[in-house]
PDB file of C-alpha atoms in Angstrom:
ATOM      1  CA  UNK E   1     -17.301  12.903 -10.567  1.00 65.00           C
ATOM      2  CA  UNK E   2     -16.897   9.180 -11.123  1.00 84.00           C
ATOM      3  CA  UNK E   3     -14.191   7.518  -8.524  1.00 94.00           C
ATOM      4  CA  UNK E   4     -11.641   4.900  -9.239  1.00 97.00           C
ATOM      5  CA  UNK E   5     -13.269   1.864 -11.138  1.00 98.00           C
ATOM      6  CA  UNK E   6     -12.006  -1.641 -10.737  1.00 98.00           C
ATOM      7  CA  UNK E   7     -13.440  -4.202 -12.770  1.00 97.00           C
ATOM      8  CA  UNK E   8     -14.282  -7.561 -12.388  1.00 97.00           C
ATOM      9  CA  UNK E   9     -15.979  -6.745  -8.461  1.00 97.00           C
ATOM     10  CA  UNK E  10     -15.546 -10.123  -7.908  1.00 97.00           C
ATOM     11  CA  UNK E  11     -13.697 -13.054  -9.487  1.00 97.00           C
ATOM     12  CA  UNK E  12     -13.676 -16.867  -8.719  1.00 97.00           C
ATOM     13  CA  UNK E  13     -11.324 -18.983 -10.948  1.00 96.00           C
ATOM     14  CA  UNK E  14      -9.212 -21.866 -10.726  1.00 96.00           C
ATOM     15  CA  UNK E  15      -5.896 -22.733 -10.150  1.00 97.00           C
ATOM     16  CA  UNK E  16      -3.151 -22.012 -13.128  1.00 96.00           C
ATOM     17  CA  UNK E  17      -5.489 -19.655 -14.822  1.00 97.00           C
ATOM     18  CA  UNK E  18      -4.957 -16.201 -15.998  1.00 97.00           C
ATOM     19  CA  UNK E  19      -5.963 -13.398 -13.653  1.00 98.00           C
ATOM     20  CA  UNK E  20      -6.734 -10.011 -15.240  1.00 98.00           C
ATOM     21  CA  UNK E  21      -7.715  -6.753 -13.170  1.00 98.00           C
ATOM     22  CA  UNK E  22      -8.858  -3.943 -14.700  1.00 98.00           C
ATOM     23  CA  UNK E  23      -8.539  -0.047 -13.236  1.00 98.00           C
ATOM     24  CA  UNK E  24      -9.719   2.860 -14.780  1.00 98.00           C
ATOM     25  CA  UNK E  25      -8.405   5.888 -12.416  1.00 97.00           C
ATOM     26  CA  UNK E  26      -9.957   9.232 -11.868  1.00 96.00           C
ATOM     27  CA  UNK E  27      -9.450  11.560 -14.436  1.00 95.00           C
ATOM     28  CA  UNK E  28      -6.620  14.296 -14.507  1.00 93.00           C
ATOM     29  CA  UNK E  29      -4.711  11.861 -11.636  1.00 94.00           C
ATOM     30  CA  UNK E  30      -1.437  11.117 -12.936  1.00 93.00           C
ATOM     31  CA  UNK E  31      -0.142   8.613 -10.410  1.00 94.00           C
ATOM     32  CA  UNK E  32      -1.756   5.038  -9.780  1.00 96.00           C
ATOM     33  CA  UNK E  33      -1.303   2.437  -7.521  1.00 97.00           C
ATOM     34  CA  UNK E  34      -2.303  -0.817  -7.069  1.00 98.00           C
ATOM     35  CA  UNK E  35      -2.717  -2.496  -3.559  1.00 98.00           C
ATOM     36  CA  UNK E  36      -3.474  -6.262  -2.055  1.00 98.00           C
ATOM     37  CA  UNK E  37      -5.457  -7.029   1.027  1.00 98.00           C
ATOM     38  CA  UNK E  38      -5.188 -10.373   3.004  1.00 97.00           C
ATOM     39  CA  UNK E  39      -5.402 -11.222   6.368  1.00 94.00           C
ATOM     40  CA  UNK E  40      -2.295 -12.591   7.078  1.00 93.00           C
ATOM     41  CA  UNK E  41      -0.425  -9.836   5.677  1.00 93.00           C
ATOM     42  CA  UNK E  42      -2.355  -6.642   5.507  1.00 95.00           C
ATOM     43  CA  UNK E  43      -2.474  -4.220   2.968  1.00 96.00           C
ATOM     44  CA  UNK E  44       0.618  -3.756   1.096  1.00 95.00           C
ATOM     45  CA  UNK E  45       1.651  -2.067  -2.179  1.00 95.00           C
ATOM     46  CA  UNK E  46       2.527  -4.015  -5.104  1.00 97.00           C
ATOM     47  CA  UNK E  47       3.546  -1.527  -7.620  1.00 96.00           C
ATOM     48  CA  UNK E  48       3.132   2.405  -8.178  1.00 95.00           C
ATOM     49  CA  UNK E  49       2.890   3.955 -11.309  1.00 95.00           C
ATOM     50  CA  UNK E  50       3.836   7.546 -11.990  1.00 94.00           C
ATOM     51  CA  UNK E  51       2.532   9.470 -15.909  1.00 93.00           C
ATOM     52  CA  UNK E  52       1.955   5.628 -16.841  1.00 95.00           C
ATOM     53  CA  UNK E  53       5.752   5.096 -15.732  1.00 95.00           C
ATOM     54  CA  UNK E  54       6.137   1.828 -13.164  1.00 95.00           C
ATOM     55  CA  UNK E  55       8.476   3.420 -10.480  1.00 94.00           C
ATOM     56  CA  UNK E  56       8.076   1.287  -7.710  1.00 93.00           C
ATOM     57  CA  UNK E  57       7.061  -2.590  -8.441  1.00 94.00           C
ATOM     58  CA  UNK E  58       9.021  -3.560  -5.344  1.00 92.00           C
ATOM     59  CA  UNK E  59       5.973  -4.949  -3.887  1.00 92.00           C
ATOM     60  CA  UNK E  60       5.094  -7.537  -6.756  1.00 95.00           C
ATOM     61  CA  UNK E  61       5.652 -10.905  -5.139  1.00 87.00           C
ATOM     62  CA  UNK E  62       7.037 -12.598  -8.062  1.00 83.00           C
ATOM     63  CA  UNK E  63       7.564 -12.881 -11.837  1.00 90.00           C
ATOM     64  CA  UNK E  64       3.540 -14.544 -12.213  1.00 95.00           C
ATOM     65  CA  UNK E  65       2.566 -10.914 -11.678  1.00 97.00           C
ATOM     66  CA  UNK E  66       2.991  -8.446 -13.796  1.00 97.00           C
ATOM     67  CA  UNK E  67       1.140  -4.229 -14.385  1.00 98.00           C
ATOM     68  CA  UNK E  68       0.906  -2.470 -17.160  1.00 97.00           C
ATOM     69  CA  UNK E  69      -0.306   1.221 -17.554  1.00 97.00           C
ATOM     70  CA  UNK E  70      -0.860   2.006 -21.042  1.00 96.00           C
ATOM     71  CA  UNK E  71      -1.952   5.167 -21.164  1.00 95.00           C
ATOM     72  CA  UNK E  72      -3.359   7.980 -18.770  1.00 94.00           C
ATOM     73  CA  UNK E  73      -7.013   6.094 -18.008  1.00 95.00           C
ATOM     74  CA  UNK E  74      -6.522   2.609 -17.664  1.00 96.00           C
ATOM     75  CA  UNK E  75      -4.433  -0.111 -16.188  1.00 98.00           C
ATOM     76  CA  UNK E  76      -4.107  -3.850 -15.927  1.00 98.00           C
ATOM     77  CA  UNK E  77      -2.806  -6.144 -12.993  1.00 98.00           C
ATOM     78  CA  UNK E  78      -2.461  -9.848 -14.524  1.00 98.00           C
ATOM     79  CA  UNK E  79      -1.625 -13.204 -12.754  1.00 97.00           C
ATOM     80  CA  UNK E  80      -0.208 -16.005 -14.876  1.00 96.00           C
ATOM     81  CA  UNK E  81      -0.593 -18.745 -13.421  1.00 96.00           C
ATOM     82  CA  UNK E  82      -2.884 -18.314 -10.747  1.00 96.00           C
ATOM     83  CA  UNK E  83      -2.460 -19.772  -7.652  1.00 96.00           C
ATOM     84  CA  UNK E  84      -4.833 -20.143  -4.259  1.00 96.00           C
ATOM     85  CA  UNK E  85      -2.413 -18.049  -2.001  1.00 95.00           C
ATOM     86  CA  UNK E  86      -3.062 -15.381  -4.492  1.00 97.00           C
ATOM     87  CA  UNK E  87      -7.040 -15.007  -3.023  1.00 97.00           C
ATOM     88  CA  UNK E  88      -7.184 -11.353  -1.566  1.00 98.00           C
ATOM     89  CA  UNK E  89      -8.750  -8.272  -2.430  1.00 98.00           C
ATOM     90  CA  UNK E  90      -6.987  -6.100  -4.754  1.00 98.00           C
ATOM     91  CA  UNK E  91      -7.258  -2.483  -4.527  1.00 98.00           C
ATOM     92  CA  UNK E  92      -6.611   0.272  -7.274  1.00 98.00           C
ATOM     93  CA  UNK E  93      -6.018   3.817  -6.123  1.00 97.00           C
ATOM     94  CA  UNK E  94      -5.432   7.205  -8.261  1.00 95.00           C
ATOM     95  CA  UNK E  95      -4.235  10.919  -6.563  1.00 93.00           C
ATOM     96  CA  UNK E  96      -3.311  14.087  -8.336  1.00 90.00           C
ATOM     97  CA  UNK E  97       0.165  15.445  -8.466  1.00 77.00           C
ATOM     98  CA  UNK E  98       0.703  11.423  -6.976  1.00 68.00           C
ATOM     99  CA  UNK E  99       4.557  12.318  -6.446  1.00 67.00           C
ATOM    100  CA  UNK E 100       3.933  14.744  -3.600  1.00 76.00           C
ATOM    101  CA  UNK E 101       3.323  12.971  -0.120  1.00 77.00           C
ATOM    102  CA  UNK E 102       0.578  15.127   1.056  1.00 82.00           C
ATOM    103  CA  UNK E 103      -1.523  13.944  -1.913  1.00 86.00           C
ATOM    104  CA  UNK E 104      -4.568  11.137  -0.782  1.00 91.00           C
ATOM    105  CA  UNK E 105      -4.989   8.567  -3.059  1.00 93.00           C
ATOM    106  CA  UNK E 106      -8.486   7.224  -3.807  1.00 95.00           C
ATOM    107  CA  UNK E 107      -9.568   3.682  -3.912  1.00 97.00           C
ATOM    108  CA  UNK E 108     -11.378   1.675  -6.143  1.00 97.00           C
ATOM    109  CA  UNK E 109     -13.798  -0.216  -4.252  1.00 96.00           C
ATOM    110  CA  UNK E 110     -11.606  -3.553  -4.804  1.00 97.00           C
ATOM    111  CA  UNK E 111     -11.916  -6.522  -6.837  1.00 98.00           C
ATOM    112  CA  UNK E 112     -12.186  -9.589  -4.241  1.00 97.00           C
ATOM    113  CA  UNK E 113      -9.927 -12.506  -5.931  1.00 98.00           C
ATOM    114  CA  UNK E 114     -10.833 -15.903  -5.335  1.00 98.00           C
ATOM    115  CA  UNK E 115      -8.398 -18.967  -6.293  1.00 97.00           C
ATOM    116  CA  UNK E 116      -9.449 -22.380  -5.923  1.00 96.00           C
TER     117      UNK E 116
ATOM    118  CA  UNK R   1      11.053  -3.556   9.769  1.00 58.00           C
ATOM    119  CA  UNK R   2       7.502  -2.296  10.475  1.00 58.00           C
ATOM    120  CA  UNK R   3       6.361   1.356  10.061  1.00 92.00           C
ATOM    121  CA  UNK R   4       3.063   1.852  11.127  1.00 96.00           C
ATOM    122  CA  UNK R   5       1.895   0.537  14.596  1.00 96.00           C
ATOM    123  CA  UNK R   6      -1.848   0.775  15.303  1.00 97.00           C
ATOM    124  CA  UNK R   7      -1.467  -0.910  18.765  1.00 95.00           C
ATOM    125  CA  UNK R   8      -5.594  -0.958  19.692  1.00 95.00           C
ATOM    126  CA  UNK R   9      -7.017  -4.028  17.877  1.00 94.00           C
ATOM    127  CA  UNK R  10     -10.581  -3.356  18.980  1.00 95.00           C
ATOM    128  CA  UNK R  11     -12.572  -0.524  20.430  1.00 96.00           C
ATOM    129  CA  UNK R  12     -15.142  -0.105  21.571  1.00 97.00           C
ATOM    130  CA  UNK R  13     -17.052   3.425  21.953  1.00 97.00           C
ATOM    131  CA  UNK R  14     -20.949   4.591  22.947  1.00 97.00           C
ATOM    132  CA  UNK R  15     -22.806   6.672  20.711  1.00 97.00           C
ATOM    133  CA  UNK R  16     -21.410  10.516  20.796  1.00 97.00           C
ATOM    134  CA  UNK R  17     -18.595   9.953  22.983  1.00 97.00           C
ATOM    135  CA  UNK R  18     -15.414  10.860  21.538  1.00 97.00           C
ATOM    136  CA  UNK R  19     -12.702   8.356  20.806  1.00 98.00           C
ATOM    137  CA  UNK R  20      -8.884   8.088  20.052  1.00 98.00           C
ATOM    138  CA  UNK R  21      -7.455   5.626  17.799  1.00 98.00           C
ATOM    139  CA  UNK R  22      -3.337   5.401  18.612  1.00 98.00           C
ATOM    140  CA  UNK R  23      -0.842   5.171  15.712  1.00 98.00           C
ATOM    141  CA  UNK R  24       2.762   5.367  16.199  1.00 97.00           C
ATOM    142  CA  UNK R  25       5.242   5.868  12.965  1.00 97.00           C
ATOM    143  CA  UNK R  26       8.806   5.313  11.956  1.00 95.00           C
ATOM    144  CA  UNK R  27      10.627   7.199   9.511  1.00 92.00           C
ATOM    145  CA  UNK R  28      14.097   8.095   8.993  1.00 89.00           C
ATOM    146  CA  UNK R  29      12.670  10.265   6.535  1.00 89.00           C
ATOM    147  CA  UNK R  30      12.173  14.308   7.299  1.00 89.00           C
ATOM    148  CA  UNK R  31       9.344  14.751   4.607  1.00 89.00           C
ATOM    149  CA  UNK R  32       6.311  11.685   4.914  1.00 91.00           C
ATOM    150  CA  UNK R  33       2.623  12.391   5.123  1.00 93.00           C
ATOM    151  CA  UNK R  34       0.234  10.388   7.488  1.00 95.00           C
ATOM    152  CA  UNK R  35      -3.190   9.503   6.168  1.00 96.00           C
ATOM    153  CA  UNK R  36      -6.065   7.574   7.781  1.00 98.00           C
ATOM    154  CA  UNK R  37      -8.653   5.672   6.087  1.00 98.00           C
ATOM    155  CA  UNK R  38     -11.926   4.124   7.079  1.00 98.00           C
ATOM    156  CA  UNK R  39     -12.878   0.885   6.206  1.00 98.00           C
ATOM    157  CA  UNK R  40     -16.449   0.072   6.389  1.00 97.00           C
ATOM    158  CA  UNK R  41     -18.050  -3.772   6.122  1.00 96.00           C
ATOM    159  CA  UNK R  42     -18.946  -3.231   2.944  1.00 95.00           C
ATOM    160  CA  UNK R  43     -14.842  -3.265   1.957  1.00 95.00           C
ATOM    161  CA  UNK R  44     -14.324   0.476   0.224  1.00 95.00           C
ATOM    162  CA  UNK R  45     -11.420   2.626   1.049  1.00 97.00           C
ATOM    163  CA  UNK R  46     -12.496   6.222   2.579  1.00 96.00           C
ATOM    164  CA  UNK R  47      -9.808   8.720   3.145  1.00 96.00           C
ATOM    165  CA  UNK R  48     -10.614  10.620   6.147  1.00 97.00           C
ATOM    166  CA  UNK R  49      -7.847  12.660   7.229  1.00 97.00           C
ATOM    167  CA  UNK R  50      -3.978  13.622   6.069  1.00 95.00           C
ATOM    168  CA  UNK R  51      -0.995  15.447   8.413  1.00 95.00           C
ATOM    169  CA  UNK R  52       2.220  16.380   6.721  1.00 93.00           C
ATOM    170  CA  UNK R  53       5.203  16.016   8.548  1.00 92.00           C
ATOM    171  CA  UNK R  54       5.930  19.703   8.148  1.00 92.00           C
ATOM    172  CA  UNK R  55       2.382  21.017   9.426  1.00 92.00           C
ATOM    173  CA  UNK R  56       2.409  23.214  12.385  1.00 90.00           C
ATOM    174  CA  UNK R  57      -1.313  22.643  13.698  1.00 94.00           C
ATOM    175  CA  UNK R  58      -2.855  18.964  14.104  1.00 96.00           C
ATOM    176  CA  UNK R  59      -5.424  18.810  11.497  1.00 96.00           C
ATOM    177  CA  UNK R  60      -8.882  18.117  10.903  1.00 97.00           C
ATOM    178  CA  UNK R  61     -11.850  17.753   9.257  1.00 96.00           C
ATOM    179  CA  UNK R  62     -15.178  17.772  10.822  1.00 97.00           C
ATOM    180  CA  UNK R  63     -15.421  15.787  13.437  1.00 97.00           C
ATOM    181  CA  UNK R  64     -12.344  14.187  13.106  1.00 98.00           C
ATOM    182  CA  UNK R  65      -8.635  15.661  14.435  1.00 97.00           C
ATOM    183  CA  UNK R  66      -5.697  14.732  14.202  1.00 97.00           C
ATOM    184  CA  UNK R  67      -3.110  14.741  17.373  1.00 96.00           C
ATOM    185  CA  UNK R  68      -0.311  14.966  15.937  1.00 96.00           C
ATOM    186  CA  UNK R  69       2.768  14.499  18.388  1.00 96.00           C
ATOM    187  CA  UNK R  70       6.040  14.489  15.869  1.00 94.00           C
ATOM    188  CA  UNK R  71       8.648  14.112  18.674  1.00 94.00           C
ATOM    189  CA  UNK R  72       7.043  11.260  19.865  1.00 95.00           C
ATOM    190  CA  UNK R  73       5.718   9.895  16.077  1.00 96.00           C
ATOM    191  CA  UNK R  74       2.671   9.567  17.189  1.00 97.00           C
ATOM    192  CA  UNK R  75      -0.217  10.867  15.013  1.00 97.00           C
ATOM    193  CA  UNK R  76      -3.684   9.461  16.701  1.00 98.00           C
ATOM    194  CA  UNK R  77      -6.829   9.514  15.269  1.00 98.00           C
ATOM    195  CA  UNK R  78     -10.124  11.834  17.393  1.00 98.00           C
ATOM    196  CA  UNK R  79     -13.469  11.297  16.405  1.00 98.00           C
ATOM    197  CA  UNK R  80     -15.895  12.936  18.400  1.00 96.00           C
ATOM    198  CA  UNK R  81     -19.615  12.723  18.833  1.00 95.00           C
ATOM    199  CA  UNK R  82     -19.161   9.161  17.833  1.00 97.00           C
ATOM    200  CA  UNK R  83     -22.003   7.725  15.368  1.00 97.00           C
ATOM    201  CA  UNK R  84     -23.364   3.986  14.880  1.00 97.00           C
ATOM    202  CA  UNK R  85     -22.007   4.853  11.095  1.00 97.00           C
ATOM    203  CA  UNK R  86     -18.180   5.345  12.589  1.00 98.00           C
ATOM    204  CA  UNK R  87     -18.417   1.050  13.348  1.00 98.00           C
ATOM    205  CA  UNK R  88     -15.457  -0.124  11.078  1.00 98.00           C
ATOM    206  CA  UNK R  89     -12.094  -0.569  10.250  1.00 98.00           C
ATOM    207  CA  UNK R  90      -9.791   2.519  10.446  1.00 98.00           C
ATOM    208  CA  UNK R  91      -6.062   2.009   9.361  1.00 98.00           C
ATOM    209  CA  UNK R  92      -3.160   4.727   9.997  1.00 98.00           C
ATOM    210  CA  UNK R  93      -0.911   5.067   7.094  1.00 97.00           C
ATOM    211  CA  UNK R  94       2.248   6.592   6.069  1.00 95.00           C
ATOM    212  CA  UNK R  95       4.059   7.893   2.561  1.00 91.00           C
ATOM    213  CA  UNK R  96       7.460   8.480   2.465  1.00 80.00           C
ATOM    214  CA  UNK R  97       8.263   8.401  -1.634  1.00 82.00           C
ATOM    215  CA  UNK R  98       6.468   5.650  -2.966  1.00 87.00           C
ATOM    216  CA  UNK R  99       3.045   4.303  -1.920  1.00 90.00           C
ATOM    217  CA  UNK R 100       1.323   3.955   1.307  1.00 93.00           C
ATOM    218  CA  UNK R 101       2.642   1.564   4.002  1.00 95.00           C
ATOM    219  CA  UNK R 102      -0.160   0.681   6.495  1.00 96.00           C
ATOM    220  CA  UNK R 103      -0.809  -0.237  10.195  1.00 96.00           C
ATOM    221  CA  UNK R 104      -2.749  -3.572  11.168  1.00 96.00           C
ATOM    222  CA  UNK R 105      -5.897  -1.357  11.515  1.00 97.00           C
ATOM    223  CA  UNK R 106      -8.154  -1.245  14.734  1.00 98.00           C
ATOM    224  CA  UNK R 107     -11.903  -2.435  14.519  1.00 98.00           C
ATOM    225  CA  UNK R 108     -13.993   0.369  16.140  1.00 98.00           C
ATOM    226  CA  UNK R 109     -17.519  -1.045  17.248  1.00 98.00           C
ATOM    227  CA  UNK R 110     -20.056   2.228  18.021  1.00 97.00           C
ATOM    228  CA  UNK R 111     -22.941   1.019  20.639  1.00 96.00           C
ATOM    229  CA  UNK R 112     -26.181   2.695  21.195  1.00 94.00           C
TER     230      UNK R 112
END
């Protein structure tokens, strides 16, 4: 069975451009999730989406980011503008029945983000 | 306020000795699962392991356990018979109602 794809793997751009991150989750999971990696801070949610429905974007830093789920199999994180503090990895992750806690969510194997 | 508490930054473990990894929680909430995750050089996400908060035993799944101490939030990682493949990152993570919230990790290095 094919796993959570992210696409681009790896993205270098410069500063005020549009960012666009792609996730396709595993099919028949109905809640998605996407995460961010740094150093300084961790990893930390940024917005959870439940049957394509945004129920938690707590975690988005600010209005330059924005996630869309538009139907079951794909979804899109966008930055606009892009800045360099935005360089991390970004992680997608699906699970089944996502609403339950005892449900493990499965990465994407991360797009790494690169500002300059 | 912080959640997860993976106190260990480093370990550091010969080939097929067992190891513990130490995770402490917080959670007003009486329903949460914990999860842990290897993290391997190459940067993907493995689930390894999951402990509800209602679960009786500790669980496990091959050779990794979970001890799972609920009075004391604690829910450590085992691994035994340690391999050179266990060398990586391993984070301890919690869900309440929303998404994961994760510790700092610990960087487990497995010797020969």
């Amino acid at each position: 069975d094919a796993g959570v794809i992210q696409s681009p793997r790896h993205e270098v751009t410069e500063m005020g451009q549009e960012v666009t991150l792609r996730c396709k989750p595993i099919s028949g999971h109905n809640s998605l999730f996407w995460y961010r990696q740094t150093m300084m801070r961790g990893l930390e949610l940024l917005i959870y989406f439940n049957n394509n429905v945004p129920i938690d974007d707590s975690g988005m830093p600010e209005d330059r980011f924005s996630a869309k789920m538009p139907n079951a199999s794909f979804s899109t994180l966008k930055i606009q503008p892009s800045e360099p503090r935005d360089s991390a990895v970004y992680f997608c992750a699906s699970s089944p029945q996502g609403a339950r806690v005892s449900q493990p969510q499965h990465f994407g194997d991360g797009t790494r983000l690169s500002i300059l | 306020a912080q959640k997860i508490t993976q106190t260990q930054p480093g370990m550091f473990v010969q080939e097929k000795e067992a190891v513990t990894l130490d995770c402490t929680y917080d959670t007003s909430d009486p329903s949460y699962g914990l999860f842990w995750y290897k993290q391997p050089s190459s940067g993907e996400m493995i689930f390894l392991i999951y402990q509800g908060s209602y679960d009786q035993q500790n669980a496990t799944e091959g050779r990794y356990s979970l001890n799972f101490q609920k009075a004391r939030k604690s829910a450590n990682l085992v691994i035994s018979a340690s391999q050179l493949g266990d060398s990586a990152m391993y984070f301890c993570a919690m869900r309440e109602s929303s998404g994961l919230i994760f510790g700092k990790g610990t960087t487990l290095s497995v010797s020969s």
